[in-house]
């Protein structure tokens, strides 16, 4: 049955080719059916493969020989196991709901642009599936580069707007920085292990000593790739700018695909990282710093999508914290729950923006609860889930990471709880400012407020249900559960678990940790609701709030120390080295030849006497040379 795996990425590829090549002849309805249908087909095959894996049928499906150079053999092969099965379901399941949502959200586009949008969306899903299914680092890297390309195409989808094109270019360039690290790690693995296949690399690495220089170097370079793709400090600034794309694109990038690529790559390479505790410490520190830093920025953002963007950066920080303390299952668990509630939040925000005629500033909203009942209730579920309120999904995955952080380092736990409190506060600031209180928009906007069409509300309802119940896949023993997800993924992480010997927390400690984090989150929610439902934060920020509103001026700092110097160097190279130097030499040679030709032409004047004179002069010169020089 696992031989069906090639169909999972094949269907989206077919959808990309049909919608892309026939975009000028397809109707919008047919485009939507093809674009969504191929993802549904992949989802169905993914379900079949999931149950096949659950029955114990795992392995590598080799399609053909890809690279064969001496002893280096790299096949084009897919890895079918517990980890890839989980990610296949997330990508195709959430991806399908986003495609269906897009059929209504993008209805104002012309048929050709509508088909272009769906072809890019299908290519995005294809690339992500290639990334998680590859049985070696090269196939993973091809998918890795593919999602980077698609992010550029989709973020800059409305390419006639120069700001949107700039945002797409920024995402592409910043991802290239991380991708360079990934590529160096690939070459290093070829040099040291003689292979890129997961089985070979991870098997040989298992025999190496802790913090071996090679392991630390490779894992740090791979982590650099993850920092770029999963938007961690210092390469996170592209992700908030990715809001320039259509809202369903934001949901796809932030929830189900691109930004989770770094988490998947480290989880897949877990043995390498377990044997490099130094790198794990770096990951945990950067993850925590990103979680707090991004959460602080979200406190003062007024664009509804920008709040959610910085929320994504912060939640990714939590996932990296989990990876850094060895809680690989917890990190994957949070990827899954985050995919549901973050997709729901973005699609809910899209429903609000749709109703408000493309208004994104929360200060111009308010009181939307009565106008958008389905959007309101589903959005509330997502807010509660991301805030970690039991028994919703975010509670279980967040607390599993925090418990592992407590076991590793108490300071990690304290900072992590602070991040959870900030998350609860800024999410309910967003909720109260958008849905509660009085409507603050224009009278014309209020007259046209209405709930979104079924193609947009049904994905919201399904995601709300998943956000509510997905956490029960990981109920810990302290709460009477068996953590079925941990048992399912245990074969993938068995080697790391055997090496780590993580301390086991007693139930009393777990109850205390859950109680503290949940209690503080509830207090933050109550305070945010009480403050912002009565008096929304609509004034211009002052003092430190202005620093947060301007995102700690990081973009300005990057412009000052990186972008502007590079631009000046580029202008110098262009105007001096290129134009005066290289072009000057090339053009100078041309001018010299031209001038010489003009002067030599004067000798050919057609006068016989002149020719005889030149012959006599030449003969005299040769005679003098012969007589006095030679």
C-alpha positions as semicolon CSV with decimal commas, in nm:
position;residue;x (nm);y (nm);z (nm)
1;X;0,000;0,000;0,000
2;X;0,287;0,240;0,073
3;X;0,369;0,238;-0,300
4;X;0,076;0,478;-0,337
5;X;0,289;0,746;-0,170
6;X;0,400;0,894;-0,502
7;X;0,037;0,995;-0,565
8;X;0,038;1,232;-0,266
9;X;0,271;1,491;-0,425
10;X;0,171;1,396;-0,780
11;X;-0,190;1,521;-0,752
12;X;-0,094;1,880;-0,652
13;X;0,170;1,883;-0,926
14;X;-0,095;1,789;-1,182
15;X;-0,323;2,063;-1,048
16;X;-0,038;2,315;-1,080
17;X;0,026;2,217;-1,443
18;X;-0,341;2,219;-1,549
19;X;-0,432;2,549;-1,381
20;X;-0,102;2,710;-1,478
21;X;-0,094;2,611;-1,844
22;X;-0,468;2,648;-1,910
23;X;-0,522;2,957;-1,695
24;X;-0,655;3,168;-1,982
25;X;-0,918;2,917;-2,086
26;X;-1,052;2,785;-1,753
27;X;-1,353;2,931;-1,574
28;X;-1,324;3,028;-1,208
29;X;-1,550;2,743;-1,094
30;X;-1,352;2,481;-1,289
31;X;-1,023;2,624;-1,159
32;X;-1,150;2,600;-0,801
33;X;-1,268;2,243;-0,851
34;X;-0,934;2,134;-0,998
35;X;-0,724;2,326;-0,745
36;X;-0,918;2,197;-0,443
37;X;-0,990;1,853;-0,586
38;X;-0,626;1,753;-0,630
39;X;-0,552;1,844;-0,266
40;X;-0,855;1,643;-0,152
41;X;-0,725;1,346;-0,354
42;X;-0,388;1,378;-0,182
43;X;-0,561;1,395;0,156
44;X;-0,753;1,074;0,086
45;X;-0,433;0,893;-0,013
46;X;-0,264;1,036;0,299
47;X;-0,537;0,887;0,518
48;X;-0,488;0,548;0,353
49;X;-0,113;0,571;0,408
50;X;-0,165;0,680;0,770
51;X;-0,359;0,364;0,852
52;X;-0,104;0,162;0,657
53;X;0,174;0,309;0,873
54;X;-0,032;0,253;1,186
55;X;-0,050;-0,114;1,090
56;X;0,329;-0,124;1,090
57;X;0,403;-0,089;0,719
58;X;0,683;0,165;0,709
59;X;0,989;0,197;0,490
60;X;1,152;0,372;0,197
61;X;0,981;0,374;-0,143
62;X;1,249;0,408;-0,411
63;X;1,118;0,561;-0,734
64;X;1,435;0,588;-0,945
65;X;1,810;0,655;-0,921
66;X;1,862;1,029;-0,901
67;X;2,239;1,084;-0,861
68;X;2,506;0,817;-0,902
69;X;2,867;0,937;-0,880
70;X;3,118;0,671;-0,775
71;X;3,027;0,556;-0,426
72;X;2,771;0,836;-0,380
73;X;2,426;0,700;-0,451
74;X;2,128;0,933;-0,401
75;X;1,794;0,783;-0,505
76;X;1,473;0,974;-0,562
77;X;1,291;0,802;-0,277
78;X;1,016;0,872;-0,025
79;X;1,026;0,792;0,347
80;X;0,694;0,652;0,469
81;X;0,687;0,643;0,848
82;X;0,504;0,788;1,147
83;X;0,652;1,138;1,118
84;X;0,590;1,181;0,747
85;X;0,238;1,038;0,786
86;X;0,148;1,302;1,047
87;X;0,284;1,586;0,834
88;X;0,111;1,455;0,520
89;X;-0,224;1,469;0,700
90;X;-0,160;1,820;0,832
91;X;-0,043;1,960;0,498
92;X;-0,313;1,807;0,281
93;X;-0,597;1,836;0,536
94;X;-0,545;2,198;0,636
95;X;-0,431;2,277;0,282
96;X;-0,760;2,147;0,140
97;X;-0,964;2,366;0,376
98;X;-0,757;2,670;0,276
99;X;-0,811;2,590;-0,093
100;X;-1,188;2,566;-0,042
101;X;-1,184;2,892;0,153
102;X;-0,987;3,056;-0,130
103;X;-1,255;2,973;-0,388
104;X;-1,480;3,232;-0,221
105;X;-1,219;3,472;-0,084
106;X;-1,050;3,528;-0,423
107;X;-1,371;3,548;-0,628
108;X;-1,302;3,908;-0,736
109;X;-0,996;3,803;-0,935
110;X;-1,015;3,762;-1,312
111;X;-1,031;3,397;-1,428
112;X;-0,669;3,405;-1,550
113;X;-0,533;3,549;-1,224
114;X;-0,764;3,319;-1,026
115;X;-0,609;3,018;-1,203
116;X;-0,259;3,161;-1,151
117;X;-0,330;3,186;-0,778
118;X;-0,449;2,825;-0,751
119;X;-0,159;2,696;-0,959
120;X;0,086;2,864;-0,717
121;X;-0,109;2,726;-0,422
122;X;-0,093;2,373;-0,565
123;X;0,279;2,409;-0,632
124;X;0,327;2,521;-0,271
125;X;0,158;2,209;-0,138
126;X;0,354;1,990;-0,381
127;X;0,684;2,140;-0,263
128;X;0,597;2,095;0,103
129;X;0,495;1,734;0,047
130;X;0,823;1,671;-0,133
131;X;1,004;1,820;0,167
132;X;0,840;1,595;0,426
133;X;0,837;1,280;0,213
134;X;1,197;1,286;0,089
135;X;1,405;0,992;0,211
136;X;1,728;1,190;0,198
137;X;1,849;1,543;0,257
138;X;1,873;1,622;-0,115
139;X;1,504;1,555;-0,184
140;X;1,421;1,747;0,133
141;X;1,633;2,036;0,003
142;X;1,450;2,038;-0,332
143;X;1,119;2,072;-0,148
144;X;1,284;2,326;0,084
145;X;1,378;2,546;-0,212
146;X;1,039;2,490;-0,370
147;X;0,845;2,635;-0,077
148;X;1,085;2,931;-0,077
149;X;1,007;2,997;-0,443
150;X;0,632;2,960;-0,387
151;X;0,642;3,197;-0,091
152;X;0,795;3,460;-0,322
153;X;0,528;3,401;-0,586
154;X;0,235;3,408;-0,342
155;X;0,349;3,690;-0,112
156;X;0,400;3,904;-0,421
157;X;0,086;3,770;-0,591
158;X;-0,048;4,124;-0,639
159;X;0,278;4,215;-0,810
160;X;0,160;4,551;-0,945
161;X;0,183;4,683;-0,589
162;X;0,554;4,758;-0,540
163;X;0,531;4,713;-0,160
164;X;0,394;4,360;-0,205
165;X;0,666;4,274;-0,457
166;X;0,927;4,405;-0,213
167;X;0,782;4,186;0,064
168;X;0,805;3,879;-0,160
169;X;1,162;3,964;-0,253
170;X;1,251;4,013;0,114
171;X;1,115;3,667;0,201
172;X;1,310;3,513;-0,085
173;X;1,641;3,681;0,002
174;X;1,622;3,614;0,377
175;X;1,541;3,250;0,312
176;X;1,844;3,224;0,086
177;X;2,066;3,313;0,383
178;X;1,936;3,014;0,578
179;X;1,936;2,791;0,271
180;X;2,308;2,855;0,226
181;X;2,366;2,702;0,570
182;X;2,151;2,401;0,479
183;X;2,347;2,351;0,156
184;X;2,683;2,366;0,336
185;X;2,554;2,103;0,581
186;X;2,455;1,881;0,286
187;X;2,807;1,902;0,138
188;X;2,960;1,835;0,479
189;X;2,742;1,523;0,522
190;X;2,851;1,396;0,180
191;X;3,215;1,452;0,274
192;X;3,192;1,289;0,618
193;X;2,920;1,024;0,587
194;X;2,943;0,952;0,214
195;X;2,565;0,957;0,188
196;X;2,259;1,179;0,228
197;X;2,006;0,904;0,300
198;X;1,848;0,945;0,642
199;X;1,912;0,584;0,735
200;X;2,283;0,604;0,650
201;X;2,352;0,947;0,801
202;X;2,158;0,896;1,125
203;X;2,289;0,541;1,164
204;X;2,654;0,644;1,129
205;X;2,603;0,950;1,351
206;X;2,469;0,730;1,632
207;X;2,820;0,585;1,677
208;X;2,985;0,928;1,723
209;X;3,066;1,088;2,056
210;X;2,867;1,370;2,216
211;X;2,942;1,719;2,082
212;X;3,171;1,586;1,813
213;X;3,297;1,884;1,612
214;X;3,150;1,746;1,290
215;X;2,808;1,690;1,449
216;X;2,803;2,036;1,607
217;X;2,904;2,197;1,278
218;X;2,647;2,010;1,069
219;X;2,364;2,065;1,317
220;X;2,439;2,437;1,350
221;X;2,436;2,477;0,971
222;X;2,110;2,284;0,944
223;X;1,969;2,501;1,222
224;X;2,069;2,811;1,026
225;X;1,845;2,681;0,749
226;X;1,565;2,629;1,001
227;X;1,614;2,983;1,140
228;X;1,552;3,127;0,794
229;X;1,261;2,905;0,698
230;X;1,090;2,908;1,038
231;X;1,148;3,279;1,107
232;X;1,363;3,284;1,419
233;X;1,592;3,560;1,543
234;X;1,767;3,714;1,350
235;X;1,598;3,603;1,024
236;X;1,235;3,652;1,132
237;X;1,148;3,990;0,978
238;X;1,032;3,844;0,646
239;X;0,738;3,661;0,803
240;X;0,537;3,964;0,926
241;X;0,593;4,126;0,585
242;X;0,449;3,811;0,425
243;X;0,109;3,953;0,520
244;X;0,125;4,134;0,186
245;X;-0,011;3,821;0,020
246;X;-0,378;3,716;0,018
247;X;-0,505;3,605;0,361
248;X;-0,543;3,235;0,264
249;X;-0,176;3,244;0,163
250;X;-0,091;3,376;0,508
251;X;-0,283;3,084;0,659
252;X;-0,101;2,833;0,438
253;X;0,246;2,976;0,507
254;X;0,191;3,025;0,880
255;X;-0,007;2,715;0,965
256;X;0,035;2,412;0,746
257;X;0,344;2,450;0,533
258;X;0,650;2,666;0,507
259;X;0,729;2,783;0,860
260;X;0,699;2,432;1,004
261;X;0,966;2,304;0,763
262;X;1,245;2,384;1,007
263;X;1,067;2,199;1,288
264;X;1,022;1,894;1,066
265;X;1,385;1,895;0,953
266;X;1,520;1,901;1,309
267;X;1,268;1,639;1,425
268;X;1,369;1,416;1,134
269;X;1,738;1,468;1,226
270;X;1,673;1,415;1,598
271;X;1,967;1,180;1,656
272;X;2,211;1,438;1,520
273;X;2,079;1,701;1,760
274;X;2,058;1,471;2,061
275;X;2,427;1,394;2,010
276;X;2,502;1,768;1,989
277;X;2,381;1,913;2,323
278;X;2,564;2,237;2,247
279;X;2,345;2,293;1,942
280;X;2,036;2,199;2,141
281;X;2,121;2,471;2,394
282;X;2,156;2,725;2,112
283;X;1,818;2,617;1,971
284;X;1,644;2,647;2,308
285;X;1,788;2,994;2,377
286;X;1,706;3,131;2,032
287;X;1,358;2,976;2,047
288;X;1,285;3,135;2,385
289;X;1,425;3,472;2,279
290;X;1,214;3,467;1,964
291;X;0,901;3,365;2,156
292;X;0,929;3,656;2,401
293;X;1,055;3,913;2,149
294;X;0,778;3,847;1,896
295;X;0,510;3,834;2,168
296;X;0,618;4,175;2,296
297;X;0,581;4,322;1,947
298;X;0,234;4,168;1,906
299;X;0,117;4,359;2,215
300;X;0,105;4,689;2,027
301;X;0,023;4,596;1,667
302;X;-0,305;4,728;1,525
303;X;-0,317;4,540;1,195
304;X;-0,516;4,221;1,265
305;X;-0,290;4,014;1,038
306;X;0,029;4,159;1,185
307;X;-0,076;4,049;1,535
308;X;-0,128;3,696;1,404
309;X;0,202;3,707;1,215
310;X;0,404;3,791;1,527
311;X;0,199;3,531;1,712
312;X;0,322;3,273;1,462
313;X;0,685;3,379;1,513
314;X;0,633;3,349;1,888
315;X;0,469;3,005;1,868
316;X;0,748;2,881;1,643
317;X;0,984;2,990;1,920
318;X;0,798;2,755;2,154
319;X;0,840;2,470;1,909
320;X;1,214;2,534;1,891
321;X;1,225;2,546;2,270
322;X;1,071;2,197;2,268
323;X;1,330;2,074;2,019
324;X;1,609;2,236;2,219
325;X;1,517;2,052;2,539
326;X;1,467;1,721;2,359
327;X;1,086;1,722;2,361
328;X;1,061;1,620;1,996
329;X;0,712;1,475;2,032
330;X;0,596;1,790;2,210
331;X;0,730;2,009;1,929
332;X;0,555;1,799;1,662
333;X;0,239;1,798;1,875
334;X;0,247;2,177;1,890
335;X;0,303;2,191;1,512
336;X;-0,020;1,994;1,470
337;X;-0,235;2,189;1,714
338;X;-0,088;2,520;1,593
339;X;-0,175;2,426;1,234
340;X;-0,541;2,402;1,333
341;X;-0,586;2,709;1,549
342;X;-0,351;2,936;1,352
343;X;-0,516;2,846;1,021
344;X;-0,848;2,918;1,193
345;X;-0,723;3,254;1,320
346;X;-0,598;3,364;0,979
347;X;-0,907;3,245;0,795
348;X;-1,122;3,411;1,062
349;X;-0,925;3,732;1,012
350;X;-0,983;3,694;0,639
351;X;-1,357;3,665;0,702
352;X;-1,344;3,987;0,904
353;X;-1,141;4,164;0,634
354;X;-1,386;4,038;0,370
355;X;-1,681;4,177;0,567
356;X;-1,500;4,507;0,631
357;X;-1,414;4,556;0,262
358;X;-1,038;4,496;0,304
359;X;-1,002;4,697;0,625
360;X;-0,730;4,543;0,846
361;X;-0,686;4,803;1,122
362;X;-0,854;4,675;1,439
363;X;-0,907;5,031;1,561
364;X;-1,169;5,070;1,288
365;X;-1,357;4,753;1,384
366;X;-1,536;4,659;1,707
367;X;-1,876;4,508;1,777
368;X;-1,852;4,252;1,496
369;X;-1,985;3,977;1,721
370;X;-2,348;4,036;1,620
371;X;-2,273;4,077;1,249
372;X;-2,042;3,775;1,204
373;X;-2,168;3,509;1,448
374;X;-1,994;3,206;1,291
375;X;-1,667;3,391;1,247
376;X;-1,691;3,523;1,603
377;X;-1,749;3,191;1,779
378;X;-1,490;3,001;1,576
379;X;-1,237;3,281;1,628
380;X;-1,303;3,268;2,003
381;X;-1,229;2,894;2,006
382;X;-0,897;2,960;1,831
383;X;-0,808;3,238;2,078
384;X;-0,878;3,009;2,374
385;X;-0,676;2,730;2,212
386;X;-0,368;2,941;2,145
387;X;-0,391;3,088;2,497
388;X;-0,361;2,735;2,635
389;X;-0,699;2,711;2,808
390;X;-0,805;2,352;2,890
391;X;-0,937;2,133;2,741
392;X;-0,859;2,292;2,404
393;X;-0,568;2,166;2,196
394;X;-0,314;2,438;2,273
395;X;-0,327;2,358;2,643
396;X;-0,189;2,006;2,601
397;X;0,085;2,082;2,347
398;X;0,201;2,404;2,518
399;X;0,217;2,243;2,863
400;X;0,409;1,943;2,731
401;X;0,681;2,178;2,602
402;X;0,680;2,382;2,924
403;X;0,706;2,067;3,135
404;X;1,008;1,952;2,933
405;X;1,159;2,299;2,969
406;X;1,109;2,280;3,348
407;X;1,295;1,948;3,355
408;X;1,582;2,090;3,153
409;X;1,619;2,436;3,307
410;X;1,387;2,622;3,547
411;X;1,474;2,956;3,384
412;X;1,351;2,822;3,050
413;X;1,017;2,741;3,216
414;X;0,983;3,085;3,377
415;X;1,047;3,264;3,047
416;X;0,817;3,021;2,865
417;X;0,532;3,093;3,108
418;X;0,587;3,466;3,058
419;X;0,548;3,409;2,684
420;X;0,226;3,215;2,743
421;X;0,085;3,504;2,949
422;X;0,175;3,755;2,678
423;X;0,012;3,528;2,419
424;X;-0,315;3,517;2,612
425;X;-0,307;3,896;2,658
426;X;-0,242;4,004;2,300
427;X;-0,482;3,747;2,152
428;X;-0,770;3,867;2,368
429;X;-0,673;4,228;2,303
430;X;-0,725;4,141;1,938
431;X;-1,049;3,955;2,009
432;X;-1,200;4,229;2,227
433;X;-1,095;4,511;1,993
434;X;-1,238;4,333;1,690
435;X;-1,555;4,164;1,812
436;X;-1,666;4,336;2,135
437;X;-1,774;4,691;2,220
438;X;-1,920;4,929;1,963
439;X;-1,857;4,936;1,591
440;X;-1,600;5,204;1,505
441;X;-1,597;5,182;1,125
442;X;-1,780;5,397;0,874
443;X;-2,156;5,397;0,834
444;X;-2,119;5,252;0,484
445;X;-1,910;4,963;0,619
446;X;-2,169;4,892;0,888
447;X;-2,449;4,877;0,633
448;X;-2,266;4,614;0,430
449;X;-2,149;4,394;0,718
450;X;-2,250;4,031;0,665
451;X;-2,133;3,681;0,743
452;X;-1,905;3,517;0,488
453;X;-2,039;3,261;0,237
454;X;-2,047;2,887;0,323
455;X;-1,724;2,817;0,133
456;X;-1,552;3,037;0,391
457;X;-1,749;2,951;0,707
458;X;-1,742;2,572;0,677
459;X;-1,359;2,556;0,688
460;X;-1,380;2,780;0,997
461;X;-1,622;2,540;1,168
462;X;-1,414;2,231;1,083
463;X;-1,094;2,396;1,206
464;X;-1,271;2,510;1,524
465;X;-1,369;2,149;1,599
466;X;-1,013;2,031;1,533
467;X;-0,873;2,311;1,752
468;X;-1,102;2,197;2,031
469;X;-1,041;1,821;2,020
470;X;-0,693;1,766;1,870
471;X;-0,530;1,801;2,211
472;X;-0,686;1,474;2,326
473;X;-0,431;1,292;2,107
474;X;-0,168;1,392;2,363
475;X;-0,331;1,373;2,705
476;X;-0,049;1,304;2,956
477;X;-0,055;1,027;3,215
478;X;-0,097;1,289;3,489
479;X;-0,444;1,362;3,351
480;X;-0,533;0,999;3,300
481;X;-0,434;0,979;2,935
482;X;-0,198;0,757;2,739
483;X;-0,054;1,020;2,500
484;X;-0,139;0,822;2,188
485;X;0,061;1,061;1,969
486;X;0,378;0,989;2,169
487;X;0,325;0,615;2,129
488;X;0,263;0,659;1,756
489;X;0,582;0,864;1,704
490;X;0,798;0,663;1,944
491;X;0,976;0,457;1,670
492;X;1,101;0,781;1,508
493;X;1,241;0,925;1,832
494;X;1,339;0,598;2,004
495;X;1,713;0,654;1,955
496;X;1,702;1,002;2,105
497;X;1,487;0,894;2,399
498;X;1,738;0,620;2,481
499;X;2,025;0,870;2,482
500;X;1,862;1,159;2,667
501;X;1,747;1,013;2,999
502;X;1,516;1,308;3,065
503;X;1,406;1,337;3,429
504;X;1,047;1,227;3,488
505;X;0,822;1,475;3,667
506;X;0,587;1,344;3,932
507;X;0,215;1,410;3,889
508;X;0,203;1,669;4,168
509;X;0,468;1,880;3,996
510;X;0,288;1,848;3,662
511;X;-0,041;1,962;3,819
512;X;0,137;2,260;3,975
513;X;0,301;2,360;3,646
514;X;-0,029;2,330;3,458
515;X;-0,211;2,526;3,723
516;X;0,040;2,812;3,729
517;X;0,057;2,857;3,349
518;X;-0,318;2,821;3,300
519;X;-0,405;3,045;3,597
520;X;-0,177;3,324;3,475
521;X;-0,316;3,292;3,121
522;X;-0,674;3,321;3,256
523;X;-0,581;3,634;3,453
524;X;-0,429;3,786;3,137
525;X;-0,747;3,703;2,941
526;X;-0,977;3,855;3,205
527;X;-0,765;4,170;3,220
528;X;-0,752;4,206;2,840
529;X;-1,128;4,156;2,802
530;X;-1,206;4,402;3,079
531;X;-0,973;4,666;2,944
532;X;-1,018;4,650;2,567
533;X;-1,388;4,570;2,539
534;X;-1,475;4,891;2,725
535;X;-1,192;5,117;2,606
536;X;-1,015;4,993;2,294
537;X;-0,652;5,080;2,242
538;X;-0,711;5,328;1,959
539;X;-0,474;5,609;2,058
540;X;-0,126;5,645;1,917
541;X;0,128;5,458;2,129
542;X;0,364;5,659;2,348
543;X;0,688;5,588;2,530
544;X;0,788;5,222;2,534
545;X;0,461;5,133;2,361
546;X;0,585;5,326;2,059
547;X;0,898;5,111;2,052
548;X;0,682;4,797;2,048
549;X;0,449;4,944;1,786
550;X;0,754;5,006;1,567
551;X;0,872;4,647;1,625
552;X;1,176;4,747;1,833
553;X;1,299;4,930;1,520
554;X;1,463;4,608;1,403
555;X;1,379;4,671;1,037
556;X;1,530;5,018;1,064
557;X;1,837;4,867;1,233
558;X;1,876;4,608;0,956
559;X;1,839;4,882;0,697
560;X;2,108;5,089;0,870
561;X;2,368;4,816;0,925
562;X;2,296;4,576;0,636
563;X;2,069;4,705;0,359
564;X;2,195;5,063;0,318
565;X;2,569;4,973;0,332
566;X;2,510;4,695;0,079
567;X;2,317;4,936;-0,141
568;X;2,602;5,191;-0,124
569;X;2,858;4,923;-0,200
570;X;2,641;4,809;-0,493
571;X;2,622;5,165;-0,628
572;X;3,000;5,200;-0,591
573;X;3,060;4,872;-0,773
574;X;2,810;4,969;-1,042
575;X;2,925;5,327;-1,101
576;X;3,301;5,289;-1,044
577;X;3,407;4,927;-1,091
578;X;3,147;4,830;-1,352
579;X;3,102;5,149;-1,556
580;X;3,443;5,316;-1,520
581;X;3,651;5,001;-1,472
582;X;3,518;4,699;-1,662
583;X;3,306;4,893;-1,913
584;X;3,583;5,153;-1,943
585;X;3,841;4,890;-2,039
586;X;3,611;4,713;-2,286
587;X;3,488;5,036;-2,443
588;X;3,842;5,180;-2,437
589;X;3,974;4,888;-2,642
590;X;3,696;4,949;-2,892
591;X;3,771;5,321;-2,912
592;X;4,146;5,253;-2,945
593;X;4,091;5,016;-3,237
594;X;3,854;5,262;-3,398
595;X;4,103;5,550;-3,359
596;X;4,391;5,341;-3,491
597;X;4,185;5,243;-3,794
598;X;4,107;5,605;-3,871
599;X;4,475;5,701;-3,851
600;X;4,593;5,408;-4,064
601;X;4,331;5,497;-4,321
602;X;4,511;5,828;-4,384
603;X;4,808;5,635;-4,522
604;X;4,595;5,495;-4,803
605;X;4,552;5,825;-4,992
606;X;4,595;5,695;-5,350
607;X;4,907;5,910;-5,432
608;X;5,191;5,703;-5,588
609;X;5,456;5,957;-5,482
610;X;5,353;5,922;-5,119
611;X;5,375;5,543;-5,140
612;X;5,731;5,566;-5,293
613;X;5,833;5,808;-5,016
614;X;5,708;5,567;-4,748
615;X;5,899;5,281;-4,913
616;X;6,223;5,485;-4,912
617;X;6,171;5,592;-4,548
618;X;6,099;5,231;-4,445
619;X;6,410;5,109;-4,627
620;X;6,621;5,372;-4,451
621;X;6,478;5,273;-4,113
622;X;6,556;4,905;-4,178
623;X;6,908;4,997;-4,293
624;X;6,971;5,203;-3,977
625;X;6,842;4,919;-3,756
626;X;7,056;4,667;-3,935
627;X;7,366;4,888;-3,919
628;X;7,348;5,041;-3,572
629;X;7,115;4,825;-3,364
630;X;7,161;4,461;-3,463
